[in-house]
mmCIF file of C-alpha atoms in Angstrom:
data_model
loop_
_atom_site.group_PDB
_atom_site.id
_atom_site.type_symbol
_atom_site.label_atom_id
_atom_site.label_comp_id
_atom_site.label_asym_id
_atom_site.label_seq_id
_atom_site.Cartn_x
_atom_site.Cartn_y
_atom_site.Cartn_z
ATOM 1 C CA MET A 1 52.781 -4.147 -43.294
ATOM 2 C CA GLU A 2 53.347 -1.927 -40.404
ATOM 3 C CA ASN A 3 50.657 0.514 -41.834
ATOM 4 C CA ILE A 4 48.244 -2.321 -42.695
ATOM 5 C CA SER A 5 49.148 -4.374 -38.644
ATOM 6 C CA GLY A 6 49.072 -0.706 -37.108
ATOM 7 C CA LEU A 7 45.769 0.159 -39.008
ATOM 8 C CA ALA A 8 44.620 -3.756 -38.164
ATOM 9 C CA ALA A 9 45.289 -2.511 -34.576
ATOM 10 C CA GLU A 10 43.335 1.149 -34.113
ATOM 11 C CA ILE A 11 40.709 -0.870 -35.404
ATOM 12 C CA VAL A 12 40.121 -3.412 -32.854
ATOM 13 C CA VAL A 13 40.839 0.187 -30.096
ATOM 14 C CA ALA A 14 37.652 1.884 -32.314
ATOM 15 C CA PHE A 15 36.052 -2.311 -32.164
ATOM 16 C CA VAL A 16 36.834 -2.564 -28.419
ATOM 17 C CA ILE A 17 35.816 0.897 -27.926
ATOM 18 C CA ALA A 18 33.011 0.840 -29.553
ATOM 19 C CA LEU A 19 31.241 -2.058 -28.194
ATOM 20 C CA ALA A 20 31.918 -1.104 -24.879
ATOM 21 C CA THR A 21 30.285 1.985 -24.900
ATOM 22 C CA GLY A 22 27.830 0.172 -26.293
ATOM 23 C CA ALA A 23 27.702 -2.350 -23.413
ATOM 24 C CA PHE A 24 27.213 0.692 -20.586
ATOM 25 C CA THR A 25 25.171 2.116 -22.761
ATOM 26 C CA PHE A 26 22.843 -1.279 -22.738
ATOM 27 C CA MET A 27 23.475 -1.776 -19.129
ATOM 28 C CA GLY A 28 22.571 2.165 -19.152
ATOM 29 C CA PHE A 29 18.918 1.656 -20.290
ATOM 30 C CA TRP A 30 18.113 -1.808 -18.811
ATOM 31 C CA ARG A 31 18.252 -0.258 -15.247
ATOM 32 C CA GLN A 32 16.659 2.821 -16.696
ATOM 33 C CA ALA A 33 13.969 0.972 -17.180
ATOM 34 C CA LYS A 34 13.794 -1.629 -14.777
ATOM 35 C CA ALA A 35 13.549 1.228 -12.757
ATOM 36 C CA ASP A 36 10.829 2.858 -14.771
ATOM 37 C CA LEU A 37 9.075 -0.073 -14.272
ATOM 38 C CA GLU A 38 9.496 -0.527 -10.516
ATOM 39 C CA GLN A 39 7.730 2.748 -10.321
ATOM 40 C CA GLU A 40 5.180 2.322 -12.167
ATOM 41 C CA TYR A 41 4.371 -1.109 -10.457
ATOM 42 C CA LEU A 42 4.351 0.558 -7.089
ATOM 43 C CA LYS A 43 1.897 3.371 -7.857
ATOM 44 C CA ARG A 44 -0.534 0.317 -9.138
ATOM 45 C CA PHE A 45 0.126 -0.790 -6.321
ATOM 46 C CA ASN A 46 -0.138 1.800 -4.080
ATOM 47 C CA ASP A 47 -4.088 2.912 -6.123
ATOM 48 C CA LYS A 48 -5.422 -0.273 -5.154
ATOM 49 C CA LYS A 49 -4.651 -0.560 -1.377
ATOM 50 C CA TRP A 50 -5.973 3.234 -1.547
ATOM 51 C CA GLY A 51 -9.439 2.109 -3.249
ATOM 52 C CA VAL A 52 -9.656 -0.951 -0.832
ATOM 53 C CA TYR A 53 -8.700 2.377 2.577
ATOM 54 C CA THR A 54 -11.307 3.838 1.450
ATOM 55 C CA GLU A 55 -13.797 1.470 0.032
ATOM 56 C CA PHE A 56 -13.172 0.528 4.235
ATOM 57 C CA ALA A 57 -13.314 3.657 5.484
ATOM 58 C CA ARG A 58 -17.157 3.941 3.259
ATOM 59 C CA LEU A 59 -17.740 0.574 5.241
ATOM 60 C CA LEU A 60 -17.325 2.262 8.540
ATOM 61 C CA GLN A 61 -19.114 5.662 7.229
ATOM 62 C CA ALA A 62 -22.545 3.708 6.358
ATOM 63 C CA PRO A 63 -24.894 2.964 9.211
ATOM 64 C CA PRO A 64 -25.390 -0.767 10.197
ATOM 65 C CA GLN A 65 -29.763 -0.705 9.250
ATOM 66 C CA ASP A 66 -29.804 1.618 6.125
ATOM 67 C CA ILE A 67 -27.148 -0.424 3.629
ATOM 68 C CA PHE A 68 -25.626 -3.671 5.077
ATOM 69 C CA GLU A 69 -29.049 -5.831 6.862
ATOM 70 C CA ASP A 70 -28.958 -9.866 6.937
ATOM 71 C CA GLY A 71 -25.315 -10.137 7.288
ATOM 72 C CA ARG A 72 -24.160 -7.849 4.017
ATOM 73 C CA ARG A 73 -22.111 -6.060 6.349
ATOM 74 C CA GLN A 74 -19.709 -8.656 7.235
ATOM 75 C CA ALA A 75 -19.652 -10.066 4.043
ATOM 76 C CA ALA A 76 -18.442 -6.348 3.557
ATOM 77 C CA GLU A 77 -15.921 -6.620 5.678
ATOM 78 C CA THR A 78 -14.891 -10.202 4.697
ATOM 79 C CA ALA A 79 -14.616 -9.042 1.160
ATOM 80 C CA ILE A 80 -12.284 -6.073 2.376
ATOM 81 C CA ALA A 81 -10.910 -8.591 4.431
ATOM 82 C CA SER A 82 -9.598 -10.361 1.602
ATOM 83 C CA GLN A 83 -7.936 -7.703 -0.634
ATOM 84 C CA ILE A 84 -5.793 -6.249 2.322
ATOM 85 C CA VAL A 85 -4.535 -9.378 2.831
ATOM 86 C CA LEU A 86 -3.200 -9.012 0.232
ATOM 87 C CA ILE A 87 -1.833 -5.001 -0.494
ATOM 88 C CA GLY A 88 -1.747 -4.388 2.917
ATOM 89 C CA SER A 89 1.760 -3.895 5.344
ATOM 90 C CA ASP A 90 2.221 -5.892 7.822
ATOM 91 C CA GLU A 91 1.349 -4.185 10.435
ATOM 92 C CA VAL A 92 -1.939 -3.086 8.163
ATOM 93 C CA VAL A 93 -2.800 -6.815 8.021
ATOM 94 C CA ARG A 94 -1.938 -7.375 11.693
ATOM 95 C CA ALA A 95 -5.112 -3.769 12.928
ATOM 96 C CA PHE A 96 -6.985 -5.146 11.186
ATOM 97 C CA ARG A 97 -6.549 -9.184 12.601
ATOM 98 C CA ASP A 98 -6.872 -6.810 15.249
ATOM 99 C CA TRP A 99 -9.549 -4.983 15.109
ATOM 100 C CA ARG A 100 -11.939 -7.780 13.960
ATOM 101 C CA GLU A 101 -11.026 -10.302 16.577
ATOM 102 C CA SER A 102 -12.344 -7.169 18.689
ATOM 103 C CA ALA A 103 -15.191 -6.178 18.115
ATOM 104 C CA ALA A 104 -15.588 -10.770 17.802
ATOM 105 C CA VAL A 105 -15.080 -10.693 21.081
ATOM 106 C CA HIS A 106 -15.807 -6.585 23.412
ATOM 107 C CA GLY A 107 -19.002 -5.967 20.196
ATOM 108 C CA LYS A 108 -17.974 -2.728 17.806
ATOM 109 C CA ALA A 109 -19.337 -0.172 20.005
ATOM 110 C CA GLN A 110 -16.537 -1.192 23.348
ATOM 111 C CA ARG A 111 -14.122 1.217 23.950
ATOM 112 C CA VAL A 112 -11.118 -0.927 23.488
ATOM 113 C CA THR A 113 -12.348 -2.140 19.384
ATOM 114 C CA ASP A 114 -12.401 1.897 18.667
ATOM 115 C CA GLU A 115 -8.888 2.145 19.868
ATOM 116 C CA LYS A 116 -7.214 -0.639 17.831
ATOM 117 C CA LEU A 117 -10.317 0.157 14.797
ATOM 118 C CA PHE A 118 -8.657 4.087 15.307
ATOM 119 C CA LEU A 119 -4.395 2.003 15.578
ATOM 120 C CA LEU A 120 -6.159 0.178 11.901
ATOM 121 C CA VAL A 121 -6.413 3.068 10.349
ATOM 122 C CA ALA A 122 -3.378 5.178 11.359
ATOM 123 C CA ASN A 123 -1.618 1.981 10.265
ATOM 124 C CA MET A 124 -3.830 2.428 7.053
ATOM 125 C CA ARG A 125 -2.305 6.510 6.712
ATOM 126 C CA ARG A 126 1.010 5.335 7.323
ATOM 127 C CA ASP A 127 0.717 2.290 4.852
ATOM 128 C CA LEU A 128 -0.040 5.262 2.301
ATOM 129 C CA GLY A 129 2.614 7.838 2.732
ATOM 130 C CA ILE A 130 2.251 9.816 6.100
ATOM 131 C CA LYS A 131 4.704 8.948 8.528
ATOM 132 C CA TYR A 132 3.605 11.423 10.720
ATOM 133 C CA SER A 133 0.700 12.331 12.868
ATOM 134 C CA ASN A 134 -0.694 13.971 15.962
ATOM 135 C CA LEU A 135 -3.844 12.596 15.622
ATOM 136 C CA GLU A 136 -6.271 10.750 18.595
ATOM 137 C CA VAL A 137 -8.263 8.132 19.273
ATOM 138 C CA ASP A 138 -11.400 10.598 19.093
ATOM 139 C CA ASP A 139 -10.200 12.797 16.041
ATOM 140 C CA LEU A 140 -9.581 9.324 13.550
ATOM 141 C CA LEU A 141 -12.637 7.655 14.844
ATOM 142 C CA GLY A 142 -14.816 11.497 14.427
ATOM 143 C CA VAL A 143 -14.462 11.556 10.967
ATOM 144 C CA LEU A 144 -15.997 8.045 10.670
ATOM 145 C CA ASN A 145 -17.962 8.026 12.129
ATOM 146 C CA PRO A 146 -18.959 11.175 15.005
ATOM 147 C CA SER A 147 -20.653 8.047 16.907
ATOM 148 C CA LEU A 148 -17.478 6.790 17.723
ATOM 149 C CA GLY A 149 -15.580 10.079 18.418
ATOM 150 C CA ASP A 150 -18.110 10.258 22.059
ATOM 151 C CA GLY A 151 -14.779 9.149 23.939
#
């Protein structure tokens, strides 16, 4: 009888250890799978940001008379704005709004609007991971469109 109760106790202990090991293994696997899914989501999200921000940069480089006549430039800006609202950081969304308001009030060729554009592009760069930059307004805007960089 002692052997049977001792054997039963050993089986119960082995079962509890196996159950605990299985539970901890599953929890570890679940955490890793969740972390992997979050990384994949962030990668896709950053890829989308990259696409929208480069589309905006191309829009800035295009001479208005070449491809954006008859209000098509405004429509393109509005389409980009809707994407920025969805994927941009809070700072990018605010900077985009400030730039568009400044462009509406002061015109796109004014220095104050250029500075708002610089802040927008700088925020986009930060949103994509560039934390530190020594660029000045004329440096950044001159790359996008040489006529904008003339201070």
